[in-house]
C-alpha cells in the first residue's frame, strides 16, 4: 500500500504579476517556508508584467496546491499556473 503523504512528482509553477522590485523574493517565499529549493528559476519582464517560472524535480504532491494558493495571494499577481508532471493541475486567476 502506498503512502500518499510521501508521493513526489516534478512540478512547475508559472506566475504572471505586475513587475515591481520585491516580487521575486515574495514568489520564492512559499517554497522557502516549506524547505523547498527550486531546481530551475527563470524570470523575464514582458512590458509591465514579470513572468516567473519555477521548476522542481521532486516536490511532495500534497504541497502543490498549498504553494499555488500562496502564490496567488501575493499582491500584484495576475495569474498562477501549477503543473504536476505534464498535466495542468490548478490554475488561479487574480
Coordinates of N, CA and C in Angstrom, one line a residue:
X1 N 0.8 -1.2 0.0 CA 0.0 0.0 0.0 C 0.9 1.2 0.0
X2 N 0.6 2.2 -0.9 CA 1.5 3.4 -1.0 C 1.0 4.4 0.0
X3 N 2.0 5.2 0.4 CA 1.7 6.3 1.4 C 1.6 7.6 0.5
X4 N 0.4 8.2 0.5 CA 0.1 9.3 -0.3 C 0.9 10.5 0.2
X5 N 1.2 10.6 1.5 CA 1.9 11.8 2.0 C 3.4 11.8 1.6
X6 N 3.9 10.6 1.1 CA 5.3 10.6 0.6 C 5.4 10.6 -0.9
X7 N 4.3 10.8 -1.6 CA 4.3 10.8 -3.0 C 5.0 12.2 -3.5
X8 N 5.9 12.0 -4.4 CA 6.6 13.2 -5.0 C 6.4 13.2 -6.5
X9 N 6.5 14.4 -7.1 CA 6.5 14.5 -8.6 C 7.2 15.7 -9.0
X10 N 7.5 15.8 -10.2 CA 8.1 17.0 -10.8 C 6.9 18.1 -10.8
X11 N 7.3 19.3 -10.6 CA 6.3 20.4 -10.5 C 6.9 21.6 -11.2
X12 N 6.0 22.4 -11.8 CA 6.4 23.7 -12.3 C 5.3 24.7 -12.0
X13 N 5.7 25.9 -11.6 CA 4.8 27.0 -11.4 C 5.1 28.1 -12.3
X14 N 4.1 28.7 -12.9 CA 4.3 29.9 -13.7 C 3.5 31.0 -13.0
X15 N 4.1 32.1 -12.7 CA 3.5 33.3 -12.1 C 3.6 34.5 -13.0
X16 N 2.5 35.1 -13.3 CA 2.5 36.4 -14.1 C 1.9 37.5 -13.1
X17 N 2.8 38.5 -12.9 CA 2.5 39.5 -12.0 C 3.0 40.9 -12.4
X18 N 2.4 41.9 -11.8 CA 2.9 43.2 -12.1 C 4.4 43.3 -11.7
X19 N 5.2 43.9 -12.6 CA 6.6 44.0 -12.3 C 6.9 45.0 -11.3
X20 N 7.5 44.6 -10.1 CA 8.0 45.5 -9.1 C 9.1 44.9 -8.4
X21 N 10.0 45.7 -7.8 CA 11.3 45.2 -7.3 C 11.2 44.0 -6.3
X22 N 10.3 44.0 -5.4 CA 10.2 42.9 -4.4 C 9.5 41.6 -4.8
X23 N 9.1 41.6 -6.1 CA 8.3 40.4 -6.5 C 9.0 39.1 -6.4
X24 N 10.3 39.0 -6.9 CA 11.0 37.7 -6.9 C 11.1 37.1 -5.5
X25 N 11.5 37.9 -4.5 CA 11.6 37.4 -3.2 C 10.3 36.9 -2.6
X26 N 9.2 37.6 -3.0 CA 7.9 37.2 -2.5 C 7.4 35.9 -3.1
X27 N 7.8 35.7 -4.4 CA 7.4 34.5 -5.1 C 8.2 33.3 -4.6
X28 N 9.4 33.4 -4.1 CA 10.2 32.3 -3.6 C 9.8 32.0 -2.2
X29 N 9.2 32.9 -1.4 CA 8.9 32.7 0.0 C 8.0 31.4 0.3
X30 N 6.9 31.2 -0.5 CA 6.1 30.0 -0.2 C 6.9 28.7 -0.3
X31 N 7.9 28.7 -1.2 CA 8.8 27.5 -1.3 C 9.7 27.4 -0.1
X32 N 10.4 28.5 0.2 CA 11.4 28.6 1.3 C 10.7 28.2 2.6
X33 N 9.5 28.6 2.9 CA 8.9 28.3 4.2 C 8.5 26.8 4.3
X34 N 8.5 26.1 3.2 CA 8.3 24.7 3.2 C 9.6 23.9 2.9
X35 N 10.7 24.6 3.0 CA 12.0 23.9 2.9 C 12.2 23.3 1.5
X36 N 11.7 24.0 0.5 CA 11.8 23.5 -0.9 C 12.7 24.5 -1.7
X37 N 13.7 23.9 -2.4 CA 14.6 24.7 -3.2 C 14.3 24.4 -4.7
X38 N 14.1 25.5 -5.5 CA 13.8 25.3 -6.9 C 15.0 24.7 -7.6
X39 N 14.8 23.8 -8.6 CA 15.8 23.3 -9.4 C 16.1 24.2 -10.6
X40 N 15.0 25.0 -11.0 CA 15.1 25.9 -12.1 C 14.3 27.1 -11.7
X41 N 14.8 28.3 -12.2 CA 14.1 29.5 -11.9 C 14.4 30.4 -13.1
X42 N 13.4 31.0 -13.7 CA 13.5 31.9 -14.9 C 12.5 33.0 -14.7
X43 N 13.0 34.2 -14.8 CA 12.1 35.4 -14.8 C 12.5 36.3 -15.9
X44 N 11.4 36.8 -16.5 CA 11.7 37.8 -17.6 C 10.5 38.8 -17.6
X45 N 10.8 40.0 -17.9 CA 9.8 41.1 -18.0 C 9.2 41.1 -19.4
X46 N 7.9 41.3 -19.4 CA 7.1 41.4 -20.6 C 6.3 42.7 -20.5
X47 N 6.9 43.8 -20.8 CA 6.2 45.1 -20.6 C 6.1 45.4 -19.2
X48 N 4.8 45.6 -18.7 CA 4.6 46.0 -17.3 C 4.4 44.7 -16.4
X49 N 4.6 43.5 -16.9 CA 4.4 42.3 -16.1 C 5.7 41.5 -16.1
X50 N 5.9 40.8 -15.0 CA 7.0 39.9 -14.9 C 6.5 38.4 -14.9
X51 N 7.1 37.6 -15.7 CA 6.7 36.2 -15.8 C 7.8 35.4 -15.1
X52 N 7.4 34.6 -14.1 CA 8.4 33.8 -13.3 C 8.0 32.4 -13.5
X53 N 9.0 31.6 -13.9 CA 8.8 30.1 -14.0 C 9.7 29.4 -13.0
X54 N 9.1 28.6 -12.2 CA 9.9 27.8 -11.1 C 9.7 26.4 -11.4
X55 N 10.8 25.6 -11.4 CA 10.7 24.2 -11.6 C 11.3 23.4 -10.5
X56 N 10.7 22.3 -10.1 CA 11.2 21.4 -9.0 C 11.1 20.0 -9.6
X57 N 12.2 19.3 -9.5 CA 12.3 17.9 -10.0 C 11.5 17.0 -9.1
X58 N 11.5 17.2 -7.8 CA 10.7 16.4 -6.9 C 10.1 17.2 -5.8
X59 N 8.8 17.2 -5.8 CA 8.0 18.0 -4.8 C 6.9 17.1 -4.2
X60 N 6.7 17.2 -2.9 CA 5.6 16.4 -2.3 C 4.3 16.9 -2.9
X61 N 3.5 15.9 -3.4 CA 2.2 16.3 -4.1 C 1.3 17.1 -3.2
X62 N 1.3 16.8 -1.9 CA 0.3 17.5 -1.1 C 0.6 19.0 -0.9
X63 N 1.8 19.4 -1.3 CA 2.2 20.8 -1.2 C 1.9 21.6 -2.4
X64 N 1.6 20.9 -3.5 CA 1.4 21.6 -4.8 C 0.3 22.7 -4.7
X65 N -0.9 22.3 -4.2 CA -2.0 23.2 -4.2 C -1.7 24.3 -3.1
X66 N -1.0 24.0 -2.0 CA -0.7 24.9 -1.0 C 0.2 26.0 -1.5
X67 N 1.3 25.7 -2.2 CA 2.2 26.6 -2.8 C 1.5 27.5 -3.8
X68 N 0.7 26.9 -4.7 CA 0.0 27.6 -5.7 C -1.0 28.6 -5.1
X69 N -1.7 28.2 -4.0 CA -2.6 29.1 -3.3 C -1.8 30.3 -2.7
X70 N -0.7 30.0 -2.1 CA 0.1 31.1 -1.6 C 0.6 32.1 -2.6
X71 N 1.0 31.5 -3.8 CA 1.5 32.4 -4.9 C 0.4 33.3 -5.4
X72 N -0.8 32.7 -5.4 CA -2.0 33.5 -5.9 C -2.4 34.6 -5.0
X73 N -2.0 34.6 -3.7 CA -2.3 35.6 -2.7 C -1.3 36.8 -2.7
X74 N -0.2 36.7 -3.4 CA 0.8 37.7 -3.4 C 0.2 38.9 -4.2
X75 N 0.3 40.1 -3.6 CA -0.2 41.3 -4.1 C 0.4 41.6 -5.5
X76 N -0.4 41.8 -6.5 CA 0.1 42.1 -7.8 C 0.1 40.9 -8.8
X77 N -0.1 39.7 -8.2 CA -0.1 38.5 -9.0 C -1.4 38.5 -9.9
X78 N -1.3 38.3 -11.1 CA -2.4 38.2 -12.0 C -2.9 36.8 -12.4
X79 N -1.9 35.9 -12.4 CA -2.2 34.5 -12.8 C -1.1 33.6 -12.2
X80 N -1.6 32.4 -11.8 CA -0.7 31.3 -11.3 C -1.1 30.1 -12.0
X81 N -0.1 29.3 -12.6 CA -0.4 28.0 -13.1 C 0.5 27.0 -12.4
X82 N 0.0 25.9 -11.9 CA 0.8 24.9 -11.3 C 0.6 23.6 -12.1
X83 N 1.7 23.0 -12.5 CA 1.7 21.8 -13.2 C 2.4 20.7 -12.5
X84 N 1.8 19.6 -12.4 CA 2.5 18.4 -11.8 C 2.7 17.4 -13.0
X85 N 4.0 17.0 -13.2 CA 4.3 16.2 -14.3 C 4.1 17.0 -15.6
X86 N 3.2 16.5 -16.5 CA 2.9 17.2 -17.7 C 1.5 17.7 -17.8
X87 N 0.7 17.6 -16.7 CA -0.7 17.9 -16.7 C -0.9 19.2 -15.8
X88 N -1.7 20.1 -16.3 CA -2.1 21.3 -15.5 C -3.0 20.8 -14.4
X89 N -2.7 21.0 -13.2 CA -3.5 20.6 -12.0 C -4.3 21.7 -11.4
X90 N -3.8 22.9 -11.5 CA -4.5 24.0 -10.9 C -4.2 25.3 -11.6
X91 N -5.1 26.2 -11.8 CA -4.9 27.5 -12.3 C -5.6 28.5 -11.4
X92 N -5.0 29.5 -11.0 CA -5.5 30.5 -10.1 C -5.5 31.9 -10.9
X93 N -6.6 32.5 -11.0 CA -6.7 33.8 -11.6 C -6.9 34.9 -10.5
X94 N -6.2 35.9 -10.6 CA -6.4 37.0 -9.6 C -7.5 38.0 -10.0

